[in-house]
Coordinates of C-alpha atoms in Angstrom, one line a residue:
Chain A
X1 CA 70.7 191.9 119.4
X2 CA 67.9 194.3 119.8
X3 CA 65.3 194.1 123.6
X4 CA 63.2 193.4 120.5
X5 CA 63.9 190.6 118.6
X6 CA 65.8 189.4 122.7
X7 CA 61.8 189.7 123.3
X8 CA 60.5 187.6 120.2
X9 CA 63.1 184.6 121.4
X10 CA 62.1 184.3 124.7
X11 CA 58.7 184.3 124.6
X12 CA 58.7 182.2 121.9
X13 CA 60.6 179.8 124.0
X14 CA 58.5 180.1 126.8
X15 CA 55.2 179.4 124.2
X16 CA 57.0 176.0 123.2
X17 CA 57.6 174.7 127.1
X18 CA 53.9 176.2 127.4
X19 CA 53.5 173.3 124.4
X20 CA 56.0 170.9 125.6
X21 CA 54.3 170.3 128.7
X22 CA 50.9 170.3 127.0
X23 CA 52.9 166.7 125.4
X24 CA 54.3 166.0 127.2
X25 CA 50.9 165.0 129.8
X26 CA 49.1 164.6 126.6
X27 CA 52.1 161.5 126.0
X28 CA 51.8 160.0 129.3
X29 CA 48.0 159.6 129.0
X30 CA 48.0 157.9 125.6
X31 CA 50.8 155.8 125.9
X32 CA 49.0 154.7 129.6
X33 CA 46.0 154.0 127.7
X34 CA 47.0 153.1 124.0
X35 CA 48.6 150.5 126.2
X36 CA 46.5 149.8 129.3
X37 CA 43.1 149.8 127.8
X38 CA 43.2 147.3 125.8
X39 CA 43.8 145.2 128.5
X40 CA 41.1 146.2 130.1
X41 CA 38.0 143.9 130.8
X42 CA 35.4 142.4 132.7
X43 CA 37.3 140.3 133.8
X44 CA 40.9 141.3 134.2
X45 CA 39.1 143.6 136.2
X46 CA 37.2 140.8 138.7
X47 CA 39.4 137.9 138.3
X48 CA 42.3 137.2 141.2
X49 CA 46.1 137.1 139.7
X50 CA 47.8 134.8 139.2
X51 CA 51.8 134.0 140.0
X52 CA 52.8 132.6 137.1
X53 CA 50.4 131.6 134.6
X54 CA 49.0 133.8 132.4
X55 CA 45.8 135.5 132.3
X56 CA 45.8 137.2 136.5
X57 CA 44.1 140.2 136.9
X58 CA 43.6 143.3 139.6
X59 CA 40.0 142.3 140.8
X60 CA 41.2 142.0 144.8
X61 CA 43.2 144.7 144.8
X62 CA 40.8 147.4 143.4
X63 CA 38.5 146.2 145.0
X64 CA 41.5 146.6 148.5
X65 CA 42.6 150.0 147.1
X66 CA 38.9 151.5 147.5
X67 CA 37.8 150.1 150.9
X68 CA 41.6 150.7 152.4
X69 CA 39.8 155.4 150.7
X70 CA 37.2 154.5 152.5
X71 CA 38.4 153.4 155.3
X72 CA 41.2 156.1 155.4
X73 CA 39.0 159.3 154.4
X74 CA 36.5 157.7 157.2
X75 CA 39.5 158.9 160.4
X76 CA 41.0 161.6 158.1
X77 CA 38.3 163.8 157.5
X78 CA 37.7 164.2 160.6
X79 CA 40.4 165.3 162.5
X80 CA 41.1 166.3 159.5
X81 CA 37.9 169.1 159.2
X82 CA 38.9 169.5 162.7
X83 CA 42.3 169.5 163.6
X84 CA 41.9 172.8 160.5
X85 CA 39.0 174.8 162.7
X86 CA 41.5 175.0 165.2
X87 CA 44.0 176.4 163.1
X88 CA 41.6 179.0 161.1
X89 CA 39.3 179.7 164.3
X90 CA 40.8 178.7 167.9
X91 CA 44.2 179.4 167.5
X92 CA 45.1 182.5 169.0
X93 CA 48.4 184.2 167.2
X94 CA 51.7 183.5 169.4
X95 CA 54.2 181.4 169.8
X96 CA 52.8 177.8 170.4
X97 CA 50.4 178.5 166.6
X98 CA 53.6 179.0 164.6
X99 CA 54.7 175.7 166.0
X100 CA 52.2 173.6 165.4
X101 CA 51.3 175.2 162.0
X102 CA 55.7 174.1 161.3
X103 CA 54.9 170.7 163.1
X104 CA 51.8 170.6 159.9
X105 CA 53.9 171.6 157.4
X106 CA 57.6 169.2 158.3
X107 CA 54.3 166.7 158.1
X108 CA 53.7 167.1 155.6
X109 CA 56.7 167.2 153.5
X110 CA 57.3 163.6 154.9
X111 CA 58.9 160.6 152.9
X112 CA 56.0 158.6 152.7
X113 CA 58.6 155.7 152.7
X114 CA 59.3 157.0 155.8
X115 CA 55.6 157.3 157.0
X116 CA 54.8 153.3 156.1
X117 CA 58.5 152.8 158.3
X118 CA 56.8 154.6 161.3
X119 CA 53.5 152.8 159.8
X120 CA 55.6 149.0 160.0
X121 CA 56.6 150.3 163.5
X122 CA 54.3 151.3 165.6
X123 CA 51.6 149.8 163.6
X124 CA 52.2 147.4 162.7
X125 CA 54.6 145.8 165.3
X126 CA 53.8 148.3 168.3
X127 CA 50.1 148.0 168.8
X128 CA 49.9 144.5 167.2
X129 CA 47.3 145.1 164.4
X130 CA 50.2 143.4 161.3
X131 CA 50.0 143.7 157.3
X132 CA 46.6 145.2 158.0
X133 CA 43.8 147.5 156.0
X134 CA 43.5 149.1 158.9
X135 CA 46.9 149.6 159.4
X136 CA 47.2 151.0 156.2
X137 CA 44.5 153.0 157.0
X138 CA 45.8 154.2 159.8
X139 CA 49.3 155.2 157.7
X140 CA 47.4 156.8 154.9
X141 CA 45.8 159.4 157.4
X142 CA 49.2 160.2 158.7
X143 CA 50.3 160.8 154.8
X144 CA 46.9 162.4 153.8
X145 CA 46.5 164.7 157.2
X146 CA 48.4 167.3 156.9
X147 CA 46.2 168.2 153.1
X148 CA 43.2 168.2 154.9
X149 CA 44.1 170.4 157.4
X150 CA 45.4 172.8 154.8
X151 CA 42.5 172.9 152.8
X152 CA 40.1 173.1 155.7
X153 CA 41.9 175.8 157.1
X154 CA 42.3 177.5 153.5
X155 CA 37.9 176.8 153.2
X156 CA 37.2 178.4 156.1
X157 CA 39.1 181.3 155.4
X158 CA 38.1 181.9 152.5
X159 CA 34.2 182.3 154.0
X160 CA 33.4 186.4 153.7
X161 CA 33.6 188.2 157.7
X162 CA 30.5 189.6 157.4
X163 CA 28.9 186.6 157.2
X164 CA 30.7 184.9 160.4
X165 CA 30.0 188.4 162.2
X166 CA 26.7 188.6 161.4
X167 CA 25.9 185.1 163.1
X168 CA 28.0 186.1 166.0
X169 CA 26.4 189.0 166.8
X170 CA 22.9 187.9 166.1
X171 CA 23.7 185.5 169.9
X172 CA 25.2 182.1 168.8
X173 CA 28.1 180.6 169.7
X174 CA 31.1 180.5 167.4
X175 CA 31.3 176.5 167.4
X176 CA 27.2 177.4 165.9
X177 CA 28.1 180.0 163.4
X178 CA 31.4 177.2 162.4
X179 CA 28.7 174.6 161.9
X180 CA 25.5 176.0 160.5
X181 CA 27.2 179.8 158.9
X182 CA 30.9 178.9 157.8
X183 CA 31.0 175.1 157.1
X184 CA 27.9 175.6 154.0
X185 CA 30.1 178.0 152.9
X186 CA 33.6 176.9 152.8
X187 CA 32.1 172.9 151.6
X188 CA 32.8 172.9 148.5
X189 CA 36.2 174.0 148.5
X190 CA 36.2 171.0 151.0
X191 CA 34.8 168.1 149.4
X192 CA 36.8 169.6 146.1
X193 CA 40.1 169.3 148.1
X194 CA 39.3 166.4 150.0
X195 CA 38.7 164.8 146.3
X196 CA 41.5 165.3 144.9
X197 CA 43.4 163.7 147.9
X198 CA 42.2 160.8 147.7
X199 CA 43.1 160.7 143.8
X200 CA 47.0 160.3 145.7
X201 CA 45.2 158.3 148.2
X202 CA 44.1 156.0 145.7
X203 CA 48.4 155.5 143.4
X204 CA 49.9 155.9 146.9
X205 CA 52.1 152.7 147.5
X206 CA 55.2 153.0 149.6
X207 CA 53.4 154.1 152.3
X208 CA 51.0 150.4 151.9
X209 CA 54.3 148.4 151.3
X210 CA 54.6 147.8 155.0
X211 CA 51.8 148.3 156.6
X212 CA 48.7 147.2 154.4
X213 CA 51.6 143.9 153.4
X214 CA 52.9 142.6 149.6
X215 CA 49.6 140.0 149.5
X216 CA 46.2 139.8 148.9
X217 CA 44.3 136.4 150.7
X218 CA 42.1 134.4 148.7
X219 CA 38.7 136.1 148.7
X220 CA 35.3 135.5 148.8
X221 CA 33.3 138.7 147.5
X222 CA 30.7 136.1 148.2
X223 CA 31.2 136.6 152.3
X224 CA 30.2 139.5 154.0
X225 CA 31.6 138.7 157.4
X226 CA 33.2 142.0 158.5
X227 CA 35.0 139.1 161.1
X228 CA 35.5 136.1 158.9
X229 CA 39.3 135.5 157.1
X230 CA 38.1 135.4 154.6
X231 CA 36.0 138.2 153.4
X232 CA 36.7 140.9 152.0
X233 CA 35.0 143.4 154.1
X234 CA 37.5 142.1 156.8
X235 CA 39.4 145.0 157.9
X236 CA 41.8 143.4 160.0
X237 CA 43.9 141.4 156.9
X238 CA 46.7 141.9 155.1
X239 CA 45.5 143.9 151.6
X240 CA 47.8 145.0 148.3
X241 CA 46.7 147.6 146.3
X242 CA 46.3 148.3 142.6
X243 CA 49.6 150.8 143.8
X244 CA 51.9 148.5 144.9
X245 CA 50.6 145.5 143.1
X246 CA 51.9 147.7 140.0
X247 CA 55.4 148.1 141.5
X248 CA 55.3 143.9 142.3
X249 CA 54.7 142.6 139.4
X250 CA 57.0 145.4 137.4
X251 CA 59.8 144.4 139.9
X252 CA 59.4 140.6 140.9
X253 CA 56.5 139.3 138.5
X254 CA 57.1 136.3 137.3
X255 CA 53.6 136.2 135.1
X256 CA 54.5 135.2 131.6
X257 CA 51.7 138.8 130.9
X258 CA 53.6 140.8 134.2
X259 CA 54.3 144.2 131.7
X260 CA 50.4 143.9 129.6
X261 CA 49.3 143.1 133.4
X262 CA 51.0 146.5 134.7
X263 CA 49.7 148.0 132.0
X264 CA 46.2 147.2 132.4
X265 CA 46.4 148.1 135.6
X266 CA 48.2 151.4 135.6
X267 CA 45.2 152.4 132.9
X268 CA 42.4 151.6 135.6
X269 CA 44.8 153.3 138.1
X270 CA 45.0 156.8 135.6
X271 CA 41.4 156.7 135.0
X272 CA 40.7 155.8 138.9
X273 CA 42.5 159.5 139.6
X274 CA 41.5 161.6 136.6
X275 CA 37.6 160.9 137.6
X276 CA 38.2 161.7 140.7
X277 CA 40.0 165.2 138.4
X278 CA 36.6 165.5 136.8
X279 CA 34.5 164.7 140.0
X280 CA 36.0 167.1 142.6
X281 CA 35.7 169.8 140.2
X282 CA 31.8 169.3 138.8
X283 CA 30.9 168.2 142.4
X284 CA 32.9 171.7 143.7
X285 CA 30.8 173.1 141.5
X286 CA 27.4 172.0 141.7
X287 CA 27.6 171.4 146.0
X288 CA 28.4 175.6 145.8
X289 CA 25.0 176.2 144.0
X290 CA 22.9 173.8 146.3
X291 CA 24.2 175.5 150.1
X292 CA 24.0 179.0 148.9
X293 CA 22.8 180.9 147.2
X294 CA 24.4 181.6 144.3
X295 CA 23.4 181.1 140.6
Chain B
X1 CA 9.5 182.3 173.2
X2 CA 11.9 180.1 175.4
X3 CA 13.2 181.5 177.8
X4 CA 16.4 183.6 178.4
X5 CA 18.2 181.2 181.0
X6 CA 17.1 177.9 178.3
X7 CA 19.0 179.0 176.0
X8 CA 22.5 180.1 177.6
X9 CA 23.6 176.9 178.6
X10 CA 22.6 174.5 175.9
X11 CA 24.4 177.6 173.6
X12 CA 28.1 176.9 176.1
X13 CA 28.1 173.4 176.0
X14 CA 27.5 173.4 172.3
X15 CA 30.7 176.0 172.1
X16 CA 32.5 173.6 174.7
X17 CA 31.7 170.9 172.2
X18 CA 33.0 172.4 169.5
X19 CA 36.6 173.3 171.6
X20 CA 36.5 170.4 172.7
X21 CA 36.5 168.5 169.1
X22 CA 39.0 170.9 167.3
X23 CA 41.5 170.7 170.7
X24 CA 41.4 166.9 170.8
X25 CA 41.8 166.9 166.7
X26 CA 45.1 168.8 167.3
X27 CA 46.6 166.9 169.8
X28 CA 46.2 163.8 168.0
X29 CA 48.4 166.0 165.6
X30 CA 50.6 166.5 167.4
X31 CA 51.5 163.9 169.3
X32 CA 51.5 162.0 165.6
X33 CA 54.4 163.4 164.8
X34 CA 56.2 163.8 168.2
X35 CA 56.4 160.2 167.6
X36 CA 57.1 159.9 164.3
X37 CA 60.2 161.3 164.9
X38 CA 61.4 159.7 168.7
X39 CA 60.1 156.2 167.1
X40 CA 62.4 157.0 163.3
X41 CA 65.2 158.3 165.6
X42 CA 66.2 155.6 168.2
X43 CA 65.3 153.8 165.9
X44 CA 68.0 155.2 163.8
X45 CA 70.8 155.4 166.5
X46 CA 70.5 152.1 167.6
X47 CA 73.1 151.7 165.1
X48 CA 75.9 153.5 166.7
X49 CA 75.5 151.6 169.1
X50 CA 76.7 149.0 167.9
X51 CA 80.3 147.6 167.7
X52 CA 82.7 148.2 164.0
X53 CA 79.9 150.9 163.6
X54 CA 80.2 154.6 164.1
X55 CA 78.9 158.1 162.7
X56 CA 82.0 158.7 160.4
X57 CA 82.0 155.2 158.8
X58 CA 78.2 155.1 158.6
X59 CA 78.0 158.1 156.6
X60 CA 81.4 158.7 154.6
X61 CA 81.7 154.5 153.5
X62 CA 81.8 153.6 149.9
X63 CA 81.2 149.5 151.1
X64 CA 77.9 148.3 151.9
X65 CA 78.0 144.5 152.7
X66 CA 75.4 144.2 155.4
X67 CA 75.4 140.7 155.4
X68 CA 78.2 140.2 155.3
X69 CA 81.4 139.4 157.6
X70 CA 82.9 141.5 158.8
X71 CA 79.4 143.5 157.4
X72 CA 80.5 146.7 156.1
X73 CA 77.7 149.5 156.7
X74 CA 79.0 152.4 154.0
X75 CA 75.5 154.8 153.1
X76 CA 78.1 157.2 151.4
X77 CA 76.7 155.8 147.9
X78 CA 72.7 156.4 149.1
X79 CA 73.5 159.6 149.7
X80 CA 76.0 160.6 146.4
X81 CA 72.3 158.6 144.6
X82 CA 69.8 160.7 147.0
X83 CA 70.6 163.8 146.1
X84 CA 72.1 163.5 142.8
X85 CA 69.1 162.3 141.0
X86 CA 66.5 165.1 142.8
X87 CA 69.2 167.4 142.4
X88 CA 69.5 166.6 139.4
X89 CA 65.8 165.8 138.6
X90 CA 65.1 170.0 140.0
X91 CA 67.9 171.7 137.1
X92 CA 65.7 169.9 134.5
X93 CA 62.5 170.4 136.2
X94 CA 63.6 174.6 137.1
X95 CA 63.9 176.3 133.7
X96 CA 61.3 174.5 133.0
X97 CA 58.3 175.8 135.2
X98 CA 59.1 179.1 136.4
X99 CA 58.2 179.2 132.0
X100 CA 55.7 177.8 132.5
X101 CA 54.4 180.6 135.3
X102 CA 56.1 183.6 133.6
X103 CA 53.7 181.4 130.9
X104 CA 50.7 180.8 133.0
X105 CA 51.3 185.0 134.7
X106 CA 52.8 187.3 132.0
X107 CA 52.5 186.1 128.6
X108 CA 49.1 183.7 128.0
X109 CA 47.1 184.8 131.4
X110 CA 43.9 183.1 129.4
X111 CA 45.1 180.1 127.6
X112 CA 47.2 179.5 131.2
X113 CA 44.4 179.5 133.5
X114 CA 42.2 177.5 130.3
X115 CA 44.7 174.4 129.3
X116 CA 48.6 175.1 131.5
X117 CA 46.9 174.9 134.7
X118 CA 44.6 171.8 134.2
X119 CA 47.2 170.3 132.8
X120 CA 49.4 170.5 135.5
X121 CA 47.4 169.6 138.0
X122 CA 46.7 166.3 136.3
X123 CA 50.6 165.5 136.4
X124 CA 50.8 166.1 140.0
X125 CA 47.9 163.5 139.9
X126 CA 48.8 161.2 138.2
X127 CA 51.0 158.2 140.9
X128 CA 54.1 157.9 141.4
X129 CA 53.9 154.1 140.3
X130 CA 52.6 155.0 137.5
X131 CA 55.9 157.7 136.4
X132 CA 58.1 154.4 137.6
X133 CA 56.8 152.1 135.2
X134 CA 56.7 154.3 132.6
X135 CA 60.2 155.3 133.4
X136 CA 61.1 152.0 132.9
X137 CA 59.0 150.4 129.5
X138 CA 60.2 153.7 128.3
X139 CA 62.6 156.3 129.4
X140 CA 65.1 153.5 130.0
X141 CA 65.0 151.4 126.8
X142 CA 65.3 155.1 124.9
X143 CA 68.3 155.2 126.5
X144 CA 69.5 152.4 126.5
X145 CA 69.8 152.8 123.0
X146 CA 70.8 156.1 123.2
X147 CA 73.7 156.1 125.2
X148 CA 76.3 153.6 126.1
X149 CA 75.4 151.5 129.5
X150 CA 72.7 149.8 130.4
X151 CA 69.6 152.6 130.9
X152 CA 69.1 152.9 133.9
X153 CA 70.7 154.8 136.9
X154 CA 71.2 158.2 137.7
X155 CA 69.9 159.8 133.7
X156 CA 66.8 157.7 134.0
X157 CA 66.0 158.5 137.6
X158 CA 66.1 162.1 137.2
X159 CA 64.1 162.5 134.0
X160 CA 60.6 160.9 136.1
X161 CA 61.7 162.6 138.8
X162 CA 61.4 166.1 136.7
X163 CA 58.2 165.4 135.8
X164 CA 57.0 164.3 139.4
X165 CA 58.1 168.0 140.9
X166 CA 58.1 169.7 137.7
X167 CA 53.8 170.3 139.3
X168 CA 55.0 171.3 142.4
X169 CA 57.3 174.2 141.3
X170 CA 55.1 175.4 138.7
X171 CA 52.9 176.1 141.1
X172 CA 54.7 177.9 143.5
X173 CA 56.3 180.3 141.1
X174 CA 52.9 180.8 139.5
X175 CA 52.3 182.1 142.7
X176 CA 54.8 183.7 143.3
X177 CA 54.2 185.6 139.7
X178 CA 50.5 186.4 140.4
X179 CA 51.3 188.0 143.6
X180 CA 53.9 190.4 142.3
X181 CA 52.0 194.5 142.3
X182 CA 51.0 195.7 139.5
X183 CA 52.6 199.0 139.5
X184 CA 56.0 197.7 139.3
X185 CA 55.6 196.2 135.6
X186 CA 54.2 199.3 134.5
X187 CA 56.2 201.1 136.2
X188 CA 59.0 199.3 133.9
X189 CA 56.8 198.8 131.4
X190 CA 56.1 203.0 131.1
X191 CA 60.3 202.8 130.8
X192 CA 60.1 201.7 127.3
X193 CA 61.6 197.7 128.2
X194 CA 59.9 195.0 126.4
X195 CA 58.3 192.5 127.8
X196 CA 61.5 190.4 128.0
X197 CA 63.6 192.7 130.3
X198 CA 60.7 193.5 132.6
X199 CA 59.9 189.9 133.3
X200 CA 63.9 189.4 133.8
X201 CA 64.7 192.3 135.1
X202 CA 62.7 193.3 137.4
X203 CA 60.1 189.9 137.1
X204 CA 62.7 186.6 138.7
X205 CA 65.3 189.4 140.9
X206 CA 62.1 190.0 142.8
X207 CA 60.1 187.2 143.3
X208 CA 63.9 184.5 143.4
X209 CA 63.4 183.8 146.5
X210 CA 59.9 182.7 146.3
X211 CA 61.1 181.2 142.8
X212 CA 63.9 178.8 144.8
X213 CA 60.6 178.2 147.6
X214 CA 59.3 176.1 144.7
X215 CA 63.2 174.2 143.8
X216 CA 63.1 173.2 147.3
X217 CA 60.7 171.7 148.3
X218 CA 60.6 170.1 144.6
X219 CA 63.6 168.3 146.1
X220 CA 62.6 168.0 148.6
X221 CA 59.7 165.6 147.2
X222 CA 62.6 164.1 144.5
X223 CA 64.5 162.7 147.8
X224 CA 61.5 161.6 149.6
X225 CA 60.7 159.7 146.4
X226 CA 60.7 156.1 147.0
X227 CA 59.3 153.4 144.2
X228 CA 59.1 155.7 140.9
X229 CA 62.9 155.6 141.3
X230 CA 63.8 152.1 142.6
X231 CA 62.3 151.4 139.7
X232 CA 64.5 153.0 137.1
X233 CA 68.0 153.1 138.8
X234 CA 69.0 150.1 138.8
X235 CA 69.8 149.2 142.8
X236 CA 73.9 148.3 142.8
X237 CA 75.1 149.4 146.0
X238 CA 78.0 151.4 144.6
X239 CA 79.2 155.2 143.3
X240 CA 78.6 155.1 139.0
X241 CA 81.5 156.3 137.2
X242 CA 78.1 157.8 135.0
X243 CA 74.4 158.6 134.9
X244 CA 73.4 155.5 133.2
X245 CA 74.8 153.6 135.8
X246 CA 73.1 151.1 137.6
X247 CA 73.2 153.0 141.6
X248 CA 70.6 152.9 144.5
X249 CA 69.4 156.1 146.8
X250 CA 68.4 156.1 150.5
X251 CA 64.4 155.7 149.7
X252 CA 65.6 153.0 146.3
X253 CA 67.6 150.1 149.4
X254 CA 64.9 150.3 152.1
X255 CA 62.2 150.0 150.0
X256 CA 64.3 147.2 148.8
X257 CA 66.1 145.8 152.0
X258 CA 62.8 146.2 154.5
X259 CA 60.7 143.2 153.9
X260 CA 63.6 141.1 153.6
X261 CA 65.2 142.2 157.1
X262 CA 64.9 140.4 160.3
X263 CA 63.5 143.6 162.9
X264 CA 66.4 142.8 165.8
X265 CA 69.2 142.5 163.3
X266 CA 72.6 145.1 162.0
X267 CA 71.4 144.8 158.8
X268 CA 68.0 146.2 159.7
X269 CA 68.5 148.9 161.7
X270 CA 71.7 150.6 159.4
X271 CA 68.1 150.6 157.1
X272 CA 66.2 152.5 159.9
X273 CA 69.4 154.4 160.0
X274 CA 69.2 155.9 157.0
X275 CA 65.4 156.2 156.6
X276 CA 66.6 158.6 159.7
X277 CA 68.8 160.8 157.9
X278 CA 66.0 160.7 155.0
X279 CA 64.0 162.4 157.7
X280 CA 66.0 164.6 159.6
X281 CA 67.5 166.3 156.0
X282 CA 62.8 166.8 155.9
X283 CA 63.8 168.6 158.7
X284 CA 66.8 171.3 157.4
X285 CA 64.5 171.1 154.4
X286 CA 62.4 172.8 156.0
X287 CA 63.6 175.4 157.5
X288 CA 65.8 176.4 154.7
X289 CA 62.5 176.4 152.7
X290 CA 61.2 179.2 155.9
X291 CA 64.6 180.5 155.9
X292 CA 63.3 181.7 152.2
X293 CA 60.0 182.3 152.9
X294 CA 61.9 185.4 155.1
X295 CA 63.3 186.0 152.9
X296 CA 60.3 186.8 149.9
X297 CA 58.6 188.4 152.4
X298 CA 60.7 191.4 152.5

């Protein structure tokens, strides 16, 4: 076989692999949306699930997922940005910094089920928070924090050196330089990364099985007192999220329409994740234009 | 115009606020990971202090009957299950991922960035329970019809995992290929080599450690993935004779049983030991990755 034929065959194989991957994603999304969208209705999205009867919805689960995401971001974002700034601006090169970097790497590769078990042991039992939204948010923080640190660190490092040096030369403190000069430039990247990470948090289930719990109490959506046990806003109630719900009805669902509910809920989950992906791109570009002088 | 003295002081205070705030954040991170290792390890090692359980029997025993009398704690089926599914998944995903990376960097960079890159990112974004659900409703029935057996098992698990780790392998491979100095490729083309010759004689050998980094990270992710695998693997606690027979992994048995056991019981501690094995493997994977990264810098 001549070198040119081999080249053509190899090129053909590589292109067909690329086409195969695109087709794979198209068929996965197609399957989920075609199977699930027929089942999505206003009623499905807002009503409570049924254990043994058909016609249950995913209302509380959808609400729990969104609420949990908000709680998680409220804890993760300040911590992650702070730690990321430390890693990129304050950490001096040396043993200690290398060690911290190793720790972040290890933490980011821990399986999410191990994070969930840690949550069960420490947050749920030791701190006595029980199966609750707040425990779930803390477990997701552990799961999401290394990613936030890496996103922030890279974004801050991406700021042109001249801008930072000009600000320092004008006599601004390092912290002022970071908050007023570097953050506006880095923010679009941080926001894009955070929104993408939110998609990951939204679909996470393994870390939540033993922290946020697998049940959801009857919620009274007219009760907005965050201290009442039936209020949806109470962060100390158990909360089954959408992803956990999909897992549960697939493994132990008793309702006759469990397969359709799983399909509908999966479609909702995938649509939300897609929305996160598209808004991340669009919002990042929008912020960049808004905060910097570039067109 | 402000007085000089009054400008300097807030300036210093501001700097301290920033320093202390970021230090606290990083301190929280360090405390978290240390307590995580400490708590899981102390719980996991607890099992081996029980009478009639020792480390060797635990790691090599074939029988898992934690509620039986006498109880048997042989975790080998789960260890074998975890390793075979994740390594098979990497064997499927690695060639696909590396081809995709070559496509994005060498063959059609334009189309790669515009179409393949977002596709890979979306694949990474699909939640694992959704992969499990698709596996259960499409892949398992398909395997049941085509091959002998019930469809559930290592084959189904590793195919589902291979799609989930494809983005990891592709992204890292693409970064490695894009970072290769152009002069290497130009030298090869100048000698009259074809594109394929350049790819497999120059590009792939030079970037091999980085490509392997991606594969190891993929295996590590597959090893720790819980729910998608648990949904399609069948969950029988023994070593299967074929790829299409029900079996278990470390993660699947933890997922299924942890909620049904009482804290402190032997069954519960045995599950913590499995979690400890999972965590120890994470460290092993991180060190392999670090070793490969050092190789790729040379």
